Backbone as JSON, one array per atom type, in Angstrom:
{
  "sequence": "MSRPGRDDSPDRLYTLTGGRSRSGSDAFDLVTLVVTESDPTPGMQSEHVAILRMCRFPTAVVEIAAELALPVTVVRILLADLHDTGRISARHPRSAHRLPDPDILEQVLVGLRNL",
  "N": [[22.47, 20.89, 7.89], [20.19, 21.36, 5.27], [16.71, 21.21, 4.94], [14.69, 19.64, 2.36], [13.47, 21.91, -0.09], [13.49, 24.04, 1.49], [15.45, 25.84, 1.02], [14.69, 26.51, -1.42], [13.45, 28.96, -3.88], [10.46, 30.54, -2.98], [8.87, 31.38, -5.14], [9.51, 29.58, -7.08], [8.49, 27.19, -6.13], [5.82, 27.79, -6.2], [5.39, 28.25, -8.83], [5.75, 25.64, -9.85], [3.5, 24.36, -8.7], [1.51, 25.65, -9.89], [0.37, 27.71, -8.33], [-1.19, 26.51, -6.41], [-1.72, 25.4, -3.11], [-2.56, 23.15, -1.81], [-3.33, 19.68, -2.59], [-5.97, 18.99, -2.76], [-6.76, 16.46, -2.59], [-6.86, 13.45, -0.65], [-5.52, 11.22, -1.34], [-2.86, 10.59, -1.35], [-0.49, 9.78, 1.0], [2.56, 9.6, 3.09], [3.51, 7.02, 2.59], [2.22, 6.02, 0.49], [2.15, 3.98, -2.4], [3.22, 4.69, -5.63], [2.64, 4.21, -9.11], [3.8, 4.31, -12.45], [1.68, 4.71, -15.21], [1.68, 5.42, -17.78], [3.89, 6.65, -20.5], [6.07, 9.56, -20.47], [5.13, 12.52, -22.16], [6.01, 14.74, -24.85], [6.4, 18.15, -23.82], [5.55, 18.02, -21.3], [5.66, 19.14, -17.88], [8.93, 19.24, -16.25], [9.17, 18.06, -13.72], [6.94, 16.36, -13.64], [7.62, 14.57, -15.65], [10.03, 13.54, -14.54], [8.88, 12.18, -12.2], [7.23, 10.25, -13.58], [9.24, 8.74, -14.8], [10.67, 7.84, -12.56], [8.87, 6.15, -11.16], [8.48, 3.79, -12.44], [8.6, 1.46, -11.2], [6.88, 0.45, -8.09], [6.89, 3.23, -6.0], [7.42, 4.89, -3.04], [5.7, 7.85, -1.82], [7.19, 9.44, -0.26], [9.81, 8.88, -0.94], [9.86, 9.83, -3.52], [9.61, 12.53, -3.04], [12.05, 12.96, -1.7], [14.0, 12.2, -3.65], [13.42, 14.24, -5.64], [14.0, 16.42, -4.22], [12.05, 18.12, -3.13], [9.41, 19.64, -1.17], [7.11, 17.58, 0.59], [4.38, 18.3, 0.39], [4.28, 19.71, -2.1], [5.12, 17.78, -3.84], [2.76, 15.97, -3.4], [0.88, 17.5, -4.78], [1.76, 17.54, -7.39], [1.6, 14.9, -7.93], [-1.08, 14.5, -7.61], [-1.96, 15.88, -9.98], [-1.03, 14.14, -11.9], [-2.29, 11.82, -11.35], [-5.05, 12.56, -11.7], [-5.11, 12.69, -14.44], [-4.64, 10.2, -15.23], [-2.13, 9.11, -15.45], [-0.63, 7.97, -13.51], [-0.98, 5.48, -11.07], [-2.07, 4.78, -7.64], [-1.57, 3.24, -4.57], [-1.98, 1.97, -1.35], [0.3, 0.5, 0.88], [-0.01, -2.87, 2.07], [-1.12, -3.45, 5.3], [1.1, -4.83, 7.84], [0.28, -5.81, 10.18], [-2.34, -6.48, 10.12], [-4.87, -8.84, 10.32], [-5.87, -11.8, 8.59], [-9.17, -12.43, 7.18], [-11.56, -13.6, 9.52], [-13.34, -15.73, 8.8], [-11.94, -16.99, 6.61], [-9.8, -18.0, 7.98], [-11.13, -19.8, 9.65], [-12.14, -21.67, 7.78], [-9.67, -22.71, 6.74], [-8.81, -23.87, 9.0], [-10.7, -25.86, 9.29], [-10.22, -27.31, 6.89], [-7.67, -28.22, 7.45], [-8.29, -29.99, 9.61], [-9.46, -31.92, 8.28], [-7.79, -33.22, 6.87]],
  "CA": [[21.78, 20.37, 6.7], [19.01, 22.02, 4.94], [15.58, 20.33, 4.41], [14.27, 19.88, 0.84], [12.42, 22.91, -0.36], [13.69, 25.13, 2.54], [16.24, 26.97, 0.37], [14.08, 27.03, -2.85], [12.58, 30.17, -3.87], [8.84, 30.3, -3.0], [8.34, 31.61, -6.49], [9.78, 28.37, -7.93], [7.55, 26.22, -5.7], [4.47, 28.37, -6.58], [5.18, 28.01, -10.22], [5.57, 24.13, -9.99], [2.17, 23.87, -8.56], [0.38, 26.43, -10.45], [-0.23, 28.56, -7.4], [-1.95, 25.7, -5.38], [-0.92, 24.97, -1.91], [-2.97, 21.83, -1.38], [-3.63, 18.76, -3.65], [-7.42, 18.72, -2.87], [-7.08, 15.0, -2.36], [-6.22, 12.68, 0.6], [-5.05, 9.95, -1.9], [-1.29, 10.4, -1.17], [0.31, 9.95, 2.22], [3.94, 9.41, 2.84], [3.87, 5.55, 2.33], [1.41, 5.53, -0.78], [3.08, 3.62, -3.6], [2.88, 5.18, -6.91], [3.25, 3.42, -10.22], [3.6, 4.91, -13.72], [0.74, 3.96, -16.13], [2.04, 5.79, -19.17], [5.18, 7.33, -20.69], [5.94, 10.93, -20.53], [4.83, 13.13, -23.49], [6.57, 16.14, -25.12], [5.76, 19.41, -23.4], [5.07, 18.02, -19.89], [6.48, 19.74, -16.83], [9.99, 18.39, -16.02], [9.01, 17.34, -12.61], [6.09, 15.35, -13.88], [8.43, 13.6, -16.29], [10.83, 12.79, -13.54], [8.0, 11.31, -11.4], [6.82, 9.14, -14.39], [10.43, 7.83, -15.01], [11.1, 7.26, -11.31], [7.84, 5.37, -10.62], [8.18, 2.64, -13.2], [8.35, 0.35, -10.21], [6.24, 1.14, -7.17], [7.69, 4.07, -5.2], [6.67, 5.64, -2.04], [5.57, 9.35, -1.97], [8.42, 10.12, 0.52], [11.01, 8.63, -1.74], [9.73, 10.63, -4.73], [9.9, 13.83, -2.63], [13.52, 13.06, -1.44], [14.62, 12.26, -4.95], [13.16, 15.41, -6.29], [14.28, 17.56, -3.31], [10.98, 19.08, -2.91], [8.57, 19.33, -0.02], [5.97, 16.56, 0.34], [3.09, 18.96, -0.09], [4.5, 20.13, -3.51], [5.01, 16.46, -4.52], [1.35, 15.65, -3.4], [0.11, 18.36, -5.81], [2.15, 17.0, -8.66], [0.88, 13.45, -8.04], [-2.56, 14.6, -7.99], [-2.16, 16.12, -11.3], [-0.69, 12.96, -12.79], [-3.43, 10.67, -10.97], [-6.31, 13.01, -12.38], [-5.01, 12.43, -15.83], [-4.48, 8.68, -15.39], [-0.75, 8.75, -15.81], [-0.08, 7.17, -12.37], [-1.92, 4.77, -10.1], [-1.63, 4.78, -6.38], [-2.11, 2.15, -3.69], [-1.5, 1.89, -0.02], [0.8, -0.81, 1.2], [-0.72, -3.64, 3.05], [-0.63, -3.38, 6.77], [1.7, -6.06, 8.15], [-0.26, -6.36, 11.37], [-3.72, -6.84, 9.72], [-5.06, -10.13, 10.32], [-6.82, -12.2, 7.56], [-10.53, -12.43, 7.39], [-11.75, -14.94, 10.49], [-14.09, -16.88, 7.94], [-11.04, -17.65, 5.98], [-9.07, -18.71, 8.95], [-11.83, -20.99, 10.05], [-12.1, -22.65, 6.57], [-8.38, -23.25, 6.71], [-8.83, -24.87, 10.09], [-11.55, -27.03, 9.03], [-9.44, -28.05, 5.86], [-6.58, -28.98, 8.05], [-8.65, -31.06, 10.43], [-10.16, -33.03, 7.4], [-6.62, -33.89, 6.3]],
  "C": [[20.43, 21.01, 6.39], [17.83, 20.98, 4.53], [15.22, 20.66, 2.96], [13.23, 20.97, 0.82], [12.56, 24.17, 0.52], [14.44, 26.34, 1.76], [15.7, 27.29, -0.96], [13.45, 28.23, -2.66], [11.17, 29.81, -3.77], [8.23, 30.42, -4.35], [8.49, 30.33, -7.27], [8.74, 27.4, -7.51], [6.08, 26.66, -6.17], [4.32, 28.2, -8.06], [5.17, 26.51, -10.53], [4.16, 23.8, -9.66], [0.99, 24.65, -9.1], [-0.22, 27.31, -9.48], [-0.99, 27.71, -6.34], [-1.14, 25.44, -4.25], [-1.31, 23.62, -1.33], [-3.49, 21.08, -2.64], [-5.17, 18.61, -3.9], [-7.8, 17.3, -2.77], [-6.33, 14.36, -1.27], [-5.58, 11.36, -0.05], [-3.53, 9.67, -1.61], [-0.83, 10.75, 0.19], [1.74, 9.51, 2.04], [4.18, 8.06, 2.35], [3.0, 5.19, 1.12], [2.51, 5.2, -1.78], [2.41, 4.11, -4.89], [3.56, 4.4, -8.01], [2.92, 4.2, -11.44], [2.61, 4.13, -14.63], [0.94, 4.52, -17.56], [3.41, 6.5, -19.29], [5.06, 8.81, -20.66], [5.81, 11.49, -21.93], [5.57, 14.44, -23.63], [5.77, 17.21, -24.51], [5.53, 19.28, -21.87], [6.07, 18.67, -19.1], [7.61, 18.76, -16.38], [9.76, 17.55, -14.75], [8.03, 16.1, -12.75], [6.85, 14.2, -14.76], [9.42, 12.75, -15.33], [10.13, 11.82, -12.58], [7.7, 10.07, -12.26], [8.06, 8.2, -14.62], [10.82, 7.18, -13.74], [10.14, 6.18, -10.82], [7.49, 4.17, -11.55], [8.11, 1.36, -12.31], [7.69, 1.14, -8.93], [7.18, 1.86, -6.25], [6.93, 4.86, -4.26], [6.84, 7.31, -2.24], [6.81, 9.97, -1.25], [9.67, 9.98, -0.25], [11.05, 9.54, -2.89], [10.15, 12.16, -4.21], [11.37, 13.94, -2.28], [14.25, 13.08, -2.74], [14.52, 13.64, -5.71], [13.69, 16.65, -5.48], [13.24, 18.61, -3.2], [10.08, 18.73, -1.61], [7.41, 18.32, -0.52], [4.67, 17.23, -0.1], [3.14, 19.32, -1.5], [4.28, 18.83, -4.24], [3.48, 15.96, -4.55], [0.46, 16.33, -4.49], [0.52, 17.81, -7.12], [1.75, 15.62, -8.91], [-0.38, 13.53, -8.3], [-2.86, 15.02, -9.34], [-1.94, 14.95, -12.23], [-1.87, 11.94, -12.53], [-4.7, 11.29, -11.71], [-6.15, 12.73, -13.78], [-4.75, 10.94, -16.21], [-3.1, 8.25, -15.71], [-0.08, 7.95, -14.82], [-1.34, 6.46, -11.74], [-1.22, 4.81, -8.66], [-2.34, 3.73, -5.49], [-1.27, 2.22, -2.42], [-0.84, 0.56, 0.3], [-0.05, -1.6, 2.1], [-0.11, -3.52, 4.38], [-0.06, -4.84, 7.22], [0.94, -6.56, 9.33], [-1.87, -6.6, 11.24], [-3.96, -8.26, 9.5], [-6.07, -10.56, 9.13], [-8.31, -12.25, 8.13], [-10.91, -13.73, 8.47], [-12.44, -16.01, 9.73], [-12.96, -17.61, 7.19], [-10.18, -18.47, 6.8], [-9.8, -19.93, 9.43], [-11.93, -22.04, 8.99], [-10.76, -23.33, 6.59], [-8.19, -24.25, 7.84], [-9.54, -26.09, 9.89], [-10.88, -27.9, 8.01], [-8.45, -28.8, 6.55], [-7.08, -30.09, 8.99], [-9.26, -32.19, 9.42], [-8.98, -33.78, 6.74], [-6.37, -35.32, 6.92]]
}
């Protein structure tokens, strides 16, 4: 089984990214959720259009890469392009093991004791 992007021509990937090898931003890791903020416009790059259509609901970067069969580094560059123009927004999922603020927990405890 081949990995996405392994069998692609390097020329194709070079063209997709406009010759860039890095996005220049750390905004997108594998679990960053991406949401479309605007519809595609005529003349957009087909991969950008595919991302905008795919991300109408929050979609992880790794899912986008898998769906497009492109390396994650290439997808990060494409996402940075869309993010810079305001066509997508990105957010990181909440960590499940992160505890709430201790002050809030104390206020809840006091409220429960007052019942």
